[in-house]
Amino acid sequence: MLNIRPFIEDQDEPVYIDILNRAMAEFSDFTPMTLTDAEIEKNAPNIDKQGRFIAEWRGVAAGYVYAYLDTKREDKLGFLDGPFVIPEFCRNHIGTALAELAFKSFQERGINKYEAGARNTNIPAQKFVEKLGFKMYRVFSRMKHALSEIPENVGENKDVVIKDIGTDDEALKLENALLNEAMKEHFNFRPVTLEETKYYTREQQKQGVRYNDFVAYVNDVPAGLMITSIDPKEIEHQQKKVAWLSVLGVLKPYRSQGIGKALMIHAMKFLKGKGMDEAMLGVDDTNITKPMKIYESLGFEVVFKFYRYLKES
Ligand SMILES: CC(C)(COP(=O)(O)OP(=O)(O)OC[C@H]1O[C@@H](n2cnc3c(N)ncnc32)[C@H](O)[C@@H]1OP(=O)(O)O)[C@@H](O)C(=O)NCCC(=O)NCCS
């Protein structure tokens, strides 16, 4: 009844997209994937194309998994992307069979440590990864804030100069350098190459995503970075004017001076000026630099938690 076969590039993309979109349809904030998104993923500079499988149940495509290996990481950590099983085929151990094949694929590439993720509201996924022997090891939060009222006088630095630096090649070079410096202690972070920064920004811009890079300057020296993004596809799907505060980073010597709050408030005002109603962000709850404290002090609320799990074999 069950046949699992390798993913065939330039043929299976529509099959994969259909499985993914149907498996994730119950999550209203999940924006369906398009063929163009799959193309962007496929041509990305850090992609390892091995480890993708399609499960067929009685000859019908029913599930997908990707044993993803980031080729630029040095720590030999794999990421289990999925499995995704179309709801009508769930509870037939298709997910388990796909995951086991993914583990085998990792092991063949010398990887014995894998990560998986599940949000707190996704009980099937939690039970599923626990049964596979994963242990929860980190918690993240998705947070939101209505832009109707933007807080002020909450300890933000009022002397820092914040500029929108644009997104030309020079700007992306500065963005990349600030990101890598500010994020280096971040959980699971690995330096992002300039090639990747340019690739993802340019490809998303071609899709109509609007990016803005804001840099905070202290005495003309870059001290912090905020990246905002507005995705028309997401707005259309959600029927809500939502935007992202995608990255916030302040360089170490400039921390605890209200620069992070100043960048947040500046970006929220900017997004409101663009007609957005809500700002969202993702945060690592136990980040040692405690960004969650900034977000809470600005009135952000948790939408859901995202658990990260680890398994070693
Ligand atoms: C999570 C998912 C992949 C499971 O796929 P599946 O083929 O139904 O899973 P299996 O049949 O192999 O289930 C294996 C075990 O997981 C647990 N499990 C799976 N679905 C469950 C559910 N709805 N409720 C409780 N436990 C569940 C059970 O322990 C199950 O074993 P059992 O059936 O012997 O009791 C599927 O529900 C899915 O695609 N969800 C949406 C996408 C997603 O969240 N993927 C991320 C996975 S980390």
PDB file of N, CA and C and ligand atoms in Angstrom, residues 20 23-24 26-27 80-87 89-98 116-118 122-129 131-132, ligand 1:
ATOM      1  N   LEU A  20       2.245  19.777   0.814  1.00  0.00           N
ATOM      2  CA  LEU A  20       2.561  20.752   1.860  1.00  0.00           C
ATOM      3  C   LEU A  20       1.352  21.654   2.142  1.00  0.00           C
ATOM      4  N   ALA A  23      -1.434  19.698   3.858  1.00  0.00           N
ATOM      5  CA  ALA A  23      -1.093  19.300   5.236  1.00  0.00           C
ATOM      6  C   ALA A  23      -1.113  20.504   6.184  1.00  0.00           C
ATOM      7  N   MET A  24      -0.810  21.694   5.659  1.00  0.00           N
ATOM      8  CA  MET A  24      -0.696  22.881   6.514  1.00  0.00           C
ATOM      9  C   MET A  24      -1.941  23.766   6.480  1.00  0.00           C
ATOM     10  N   GLU A  26      -4.755  23.754   7.785  1.00  0.00           N
ATOM     11  CA  GLU A  26      -5.492  24.070   9.016  1.00  0.00           C
ATOM     12  C   GLU A  26      -4.873  25.258   9.780  1.00  0.00           C
ATOM     13  N   PHE A  27      -3.627  25.627   9.428  1.00  0.00           N
ATOM     14  CA  PHE A  27      -2.992  26.764  10.120  1.00  0.00           C
ATOM     15  C   PHE A  27      -3.253  28.031   9.311  1.00  0.00           C
ATOM     16  N   LEU A  80      14.869  18.306  10.146  1.00  0.00           N
ATOM     17  CA  LEU A  80      13.790  17.496   9.581  1.00  0.00           C
ATOM     18  C   LEU A  80      12.686  18.450   9.131  1.00  0.00           C
ATOM     19  N   ASP A  81      12.591  18.660   7.818  1.00  0.00           N
ATOM     20  CA  ASP A  81      11.540  19.541   7.287  1.00  0.00           C
ATOM     21  C   ASP A  81      10.350  18.648   6.957  1.00  0.00           C
ATOM     22  N   GLY A  82       9.318  18.719   7.789  1.00  0.00           N
ATOM     23  CA  GLY A  82       8.192  17.802   7.689  1.00  0.00           C
ATOM     24  C   GLY A  82       8.379  16.685   8.677  1.00  0.00           C
ATOM     25  N   PRO A  83       7.820  15.494   8.448  1.00  0.00           N
ATOM     26  CA  PRO A  83       7.032  15.148   7.273  1.00  0.00           C
ATOM     27  C   PRO A  83       5.727  15.949   7.203  1.00  0.00           C
ATOM     28  N   PHE A  84       5.186  15.995   5.995  1.00  0.00           N
ATOM     29  CA  PHE A  84       3.865  16.571   5.755  1.00  0.00           C
ATOM     30  C   PHE A  84       3.013  15.462   5.155  1.00  0.00           C
ATOM     31  N   VAL A  85       1.912  15.164   5.817  1.00  0.00           N
ATOM     32  CA  VAL A  85       1.024  14.100   5.331  1.00  0.00           C
ATOM     33  C   VAL A  85      -0.363  14.722   5.109  1.00  0.00           C
ATOM     34  N   ILE A  86      -0.937  14.483   3.947  1.00  0.00           N
ATOM     35  CA  ILE A  86      -2.271  15.026   3.640  1.00  0.00           C
ATOM     36  C   ILE A  86      -3.252  14.455   4.675  1.00  0.00           C
ATOM     37  N   PRO A  87      -4.101  15.324   5.278  1.00  0.00           N
ATOM     38  CA  PRO A  87      -4.936  14.878   6.408  1.00  0.00           C
ATOM     39  C   PRO A  87      -5.668  13.553   6.186  1.00  0.00           C
ATOM     40  N   PHE A  89      -4.834  11.005   4.776  1.00  0.00           N
ATOM     41  CA  PHE A  89      -3.951   9.827   4.830  1.00  0.00           C
ATOM     42  C   PHE A  89      -3.247   9.680   6.183  1.00  0.00           C
ATOM     43  N   CYS A  90      -3.552  10.583   7.123  1.00  0.00           N
ATOM     44  CA  CYS A  90      -2.852  10.540   8.419  1.00  0.00           C
ATOM     45  C   CYS A  90      -3.233   9.289   9.215  1.00  0.00           C
ATOM     46  N   ARG A  91      -2.411   8.981  10.196  1.00  0.00           N
ATOM     47  CA  ARG A  91      -2.558   7.841  11.105  1.00  0.00           C
ATOM     48  C   ARG A  91      -2.433   6.499  10.394  1.00  0.00           C
ATOM     49  N   ASN A  92      -1.676   6.455   9.317  1.00  0.00           N
ATOM     50  CA  ASN A  92      -1.350   5.187   8.644  1.00  0.00           C
ATOM     51  C   ASN A  92       0.146   4.898   8.723  1.00  0.00           C
ATOM     52  N   HIS A  93       0.833   5.604   9.624  1.00  0.00           N
ATOM     53  CA  HIS A  93       2.280   5.476   9.803  1.00  0.00           C
ATOM     54  C   HIS A  93       3.085   5.886   8.579  1.00  0.00           C
ATOM     55  N   ILE A  94       2.478   6.737   7.749  1.00  0.00           N
ATOM     56  CA  ILE A  94       3.200   7.264   6.580  1.00  0.00           C
ATOM     57  C   ILE A  94       4.258   8.261   7.067  1.00  0.00           C
ATOM     58  N   GLY A  95       3.863   9.118   8.019  1.00  0.00           N
ATOM     59  CA  GLY A  95       4.800  10.093   8.582  1.00  0.00           C
ATOM     60  C   GLY A  95       6.013   9.392   9.190  1.00  0.00           C
ATOM     61  N   THR A  96       5.753   8.319   9.942  1.00  0.00           N
ATOM     62  CA  THR A  96       6.853   7.582  10.584  1.00  0.00           C
ATOM     63  C   THR A  96       7.795   6.993   9.539  1.00  0.00           C
ATOM     64  N   ALA A  97       7.217   6.396   8.501  1.00  0.00           N
ATOM     65  CA  ALA A  97       8.059   5.786   7.450  1.00  0.00           C
ATOM     66  C   ALA A  97       8.902   6.858   6.762  1.00  0.00           C
ATOM     67  N   LEU A  98       8.315   8.021   6.520  1.00  0.00           N
ATOM     68  CA  LEU A  98       9.064   9.113   5.875  1.00  0.00           C
ATOM     69  C   LEU A  98      10.191   9.595   6.790  1.00  0.00           C
ATOM     70  N   ALA A 116      13.851  19.085  14.856  1.00  0.00           N
ATOM     71  CA  ALA A 116      12.508  19.147  14.278  1.00  0.00           C
ATOM     72  C   ALA A 116      11.763  20.238  15.030  1.00  0.00           C
ATOM     73  N   GLY A 117      10.648  20.684  14.477  1.00  0.00           N
ATOM     74  CA  GLY A 117       9.908  21.755  15.143  1.00  0.00           C
ATOM     75  C   GLY A 117       8.412  21.502  15.112  1.00  0.00           C
ATOM     76  N   ALA A 118       7.712  22.016  16.125  1.00  0.00           N
ATOM     77  CA  ALA A 118       6.239  21.928  16.141  1.00  0.00           C
ATOM     78  C   ALA A 118       5.705  23.052  17.013  1.00  0.00           C
ATOM     79  N   ASN A 122      -0.082  22.425  17.706  1.00  0.00           N
ATOM     80  CA  ASN A 122      -0.073  21.280  16.789  1.00  0.00           C
ATOM     81  C   ASN A 122       0.213  19.989  17.578  1.00  0.00           C
ATOM     82  N   ILE A 123      -0.830  19.488  18.223  1.00  0.00           N
ATOM     83  CA  ILE A 123      -0.666  18.314  19.103  1.00  0.00           C
ATOM     84  C   ILE A 123      -0.218  17.076  18.301  1.00  0.00           C
ATOM     85  N   PRO A 124      -0.820  16.799  17.111  1.00  0.00           N
ATOM     86  CA  PRO A 124      -0.353  15.625  16.361  1.00  0.00           C
ATOM     87  C   PRO A 124       1.152  15.666  16.109  1.00  0.00           C
ATOM     88  N   ALA A 125       1.671  16.838  15.715  1.00  0.00           N
ATOM     89  CA  ALA A 125       3.108  16.932  15.418  1.00  0.00           C
ATOM     90  C   ALA A 125       3.938  16.709  16.677  1.00  0.00           C
ATOM     91  N   GLN A 126       3.465  17.241  17.821  1.00  0.00           N
ATOM     92  CA  GLN A 126       4.221  17.050  19.074  1.00  0.00           C
ATOM     93  C   GLN A 126       4.276  15.580  19.466  1.00  0.00           C
ATOM     94  N   LYS A 127       3.098  14.926  19.402  1.00  0.00           N
ATOM     95  CA  LYS A 127       3.042  13.497  19.778  1.00  0.00           C
ATOM     96  C   LYS A 127       3.915  12.690  18.821  1.00  0.00           C
ATOM     97  N   PHE A 128       3.848  13.099  17.568  1.00  0.00           N
ATOM     98  CA  PHE A 128       4.583  12.397  16.513  1.00  0.00           C
ATOM     99  C   PHE A 128       6.102  12.457  16.764  1.00  0.00           C
ATOM    100  N   VAL A 129       6.636  13.666  16.987  1.00  0.00           N
ATOM    101  CA  VAL A 129       8.096  13.762  17.169  1.00  0.00           C
ATOM    102  C   VAL A 129       8.529  13.118  18.484  1.00  0.00           C
ATOM    103  N   LYS A 131       7.169  10.505  19.821  1.00  0.00           N
ATOM    104  CA  LYS A 131       7.197   9.046  19.603  1.00  0.00           C
ATOM    105  C   LYS A 131       8.460   8.635  18.832  1.00  0.00           C
ATOM    106  N   LEU A 132       8.957   9.551  18.004  1.00  0.00           N
ATOM    107  CA  LEU A 132      10.176   9.248  17.243  1.00  0.00           C
ATOM    108  C   LEU A 132      11.442   9.393  18.089  1.00  0.00           C
TER     109      LEU A 132
HETATM  110  C1  LIG B   1       2.472  15.141  12.165  1.00  0.00           C
HETATM  111  C2  LIG B   1       2.180  14.286  10.922  1.00  0.00           C
HETATM  112  C3  LIG B   1       3.367  14.356   9.989  1.00  0.00           C
HETATM  113  C4  LIG B   1       1.953  12.825  11.370  1.00  0.00           C
HETATM  114  O1  LIG B   1       1.826  12.015  10.206  1.00  0.00           O
HETATM  115  P1  LIG B   1       1.102  10.580  10.289  1.00  0.00           P
HETATM  116  O2  LIG B   1       1.420   9.835   9.055  1.00  0.00           O
HETATM  117  O3  LIG B   1      -0.329  10.762  10.619  1.00  0.00           O
HETATM  118  O4  LIG B   1       1.834   9.957  11.541  1.00  0.00           O
HETATM  119  P2  LIG B   1       1.955   8.404  11.956  1.00  0.00           P
HETATM  120  O5  LIG B   1       0.724   7.669  11.497  1.00  0.00           O
HETATM  121  O6  LIG B   1       3.253   7.887  11.468  1.00  0.00           O
HETATM  122  O7  LIG B   1       1.940   8.534  13.542  1.00  0.00           O
HETATM  123  C5  LIG B   1       3.004   8.121  14.377  1.00  0.00           C
HETATM  124  C6  LIG B   1       2.652   8.431  15.823  1.00  0.00           C
HETATM  125  O8  LIG B   1       2.550   9.855  16.013  1.00  0.00           O
HETATM  126  C7  LIG B   1       1.520  10.120  16.996  1.00  0.00           C
HETATM  127  N1  LIG B   1       0.416  10.866  16.347  1.00  0.00           N
HETATM  128  C8  LIG B   1       0.287  11.145  15.045  1.00  0.00           C
HETATM  129  N2  LIG B   1      -0.833  11.868  14.823  1.00  0.00           N
HETATM  130  C9  LIG B   1      -1.432  12.016  16.014  1.00  0.00           C
HETATM  131  C10 LIG B   1      -2.628  12.658  16.446  1.00  0.00           C
HETATM  132  N3  LIG B   1      -3.440  13.269  15.584  1.00  0.00           N
HETATM  133  N4  LIG B   1      -2.924  12.633  17.758  1.00  0.00           N
HETATM  134  C11 LIG B   1      -2.130  12.027  18.645  1.00  0.00           C
HETATM  135  N5  LIG B   1      -0.970  11.388  18.297  1.00  0.00           N
HETATM  136  C12 LIG B   1      -0.635  11.374  16.998  1.00  0.00           C
HETATM  137  C13 LIG B   1       1.028   8.760  17.472  1.00  0.00           C
HETATM  138  O9  LIG B   1       1.842   8.385  18.557  1.00  0.00           O
HETATM  139  C14 LIG B   1       1.326   7.882  16.266  1.00  0.00           C
HETATM  140  O10 LIG B   1       1.470   6.541  16.561  1.00  0.00           O
HETATM  141  P3  LIG B   1       0.172   5.537  16.652  1.00  0.00           P
HETATM  142  O11 LIG B   1      -0.692   5.852  15.453  1.00  0.00           O
HETATM  143  O12 LIG B   1       0.769   4.186  16.606  1.00  0.00           O
HETATM  144  O13 LIG B   1      -0.509   5.889  17.914  1.00  0.00           O
HETATM  145  C15 LIG B   1       0.874  14.771  10.211  1.00  0.00           C
HETATM  146  O14 LIG B   1      -0.158  14.919  11.185  1.00  0.00           O
HETATM  147  C16 LIG B   1       1.023  16.091   9.472  1.00  0.00           C
HETATM  148  O15 LIG B   1       1.391  16.101   8.306  1.00  0.00           O
HETATM  149  N6  LIG B   1       0.726  17.213  10.146  1.00  0.00           N
HETATM  150  C17 LIG B   1       0.788  18.552   9.520  1.00  0.00           C
HETATM  151  C18 LIG B   1       2.214  18.910   9.140  1.00  0.00           C
HETATM  152  C19 LIG B   1       3.149  18.946  10.347  1.00  0.00           C
HETATM  153  O16 LIG B   1       2.825  19.486  11.374  1.00  0.00           O
HETATM  154  N7  LIG B   1       4.353  18.414  10.160  1.00  0.00           N
HETATM  155  C20 LIG B   1       5.433  18.584  11.120  1.00  0.00           C
HETATM  156  C21 LIG B   1       5.798  17.309  11.737  1.00  0.00           C
HETATM  157  S1  LIG B   1       7.114  17.612  12.898  1.00  0.00           S
END
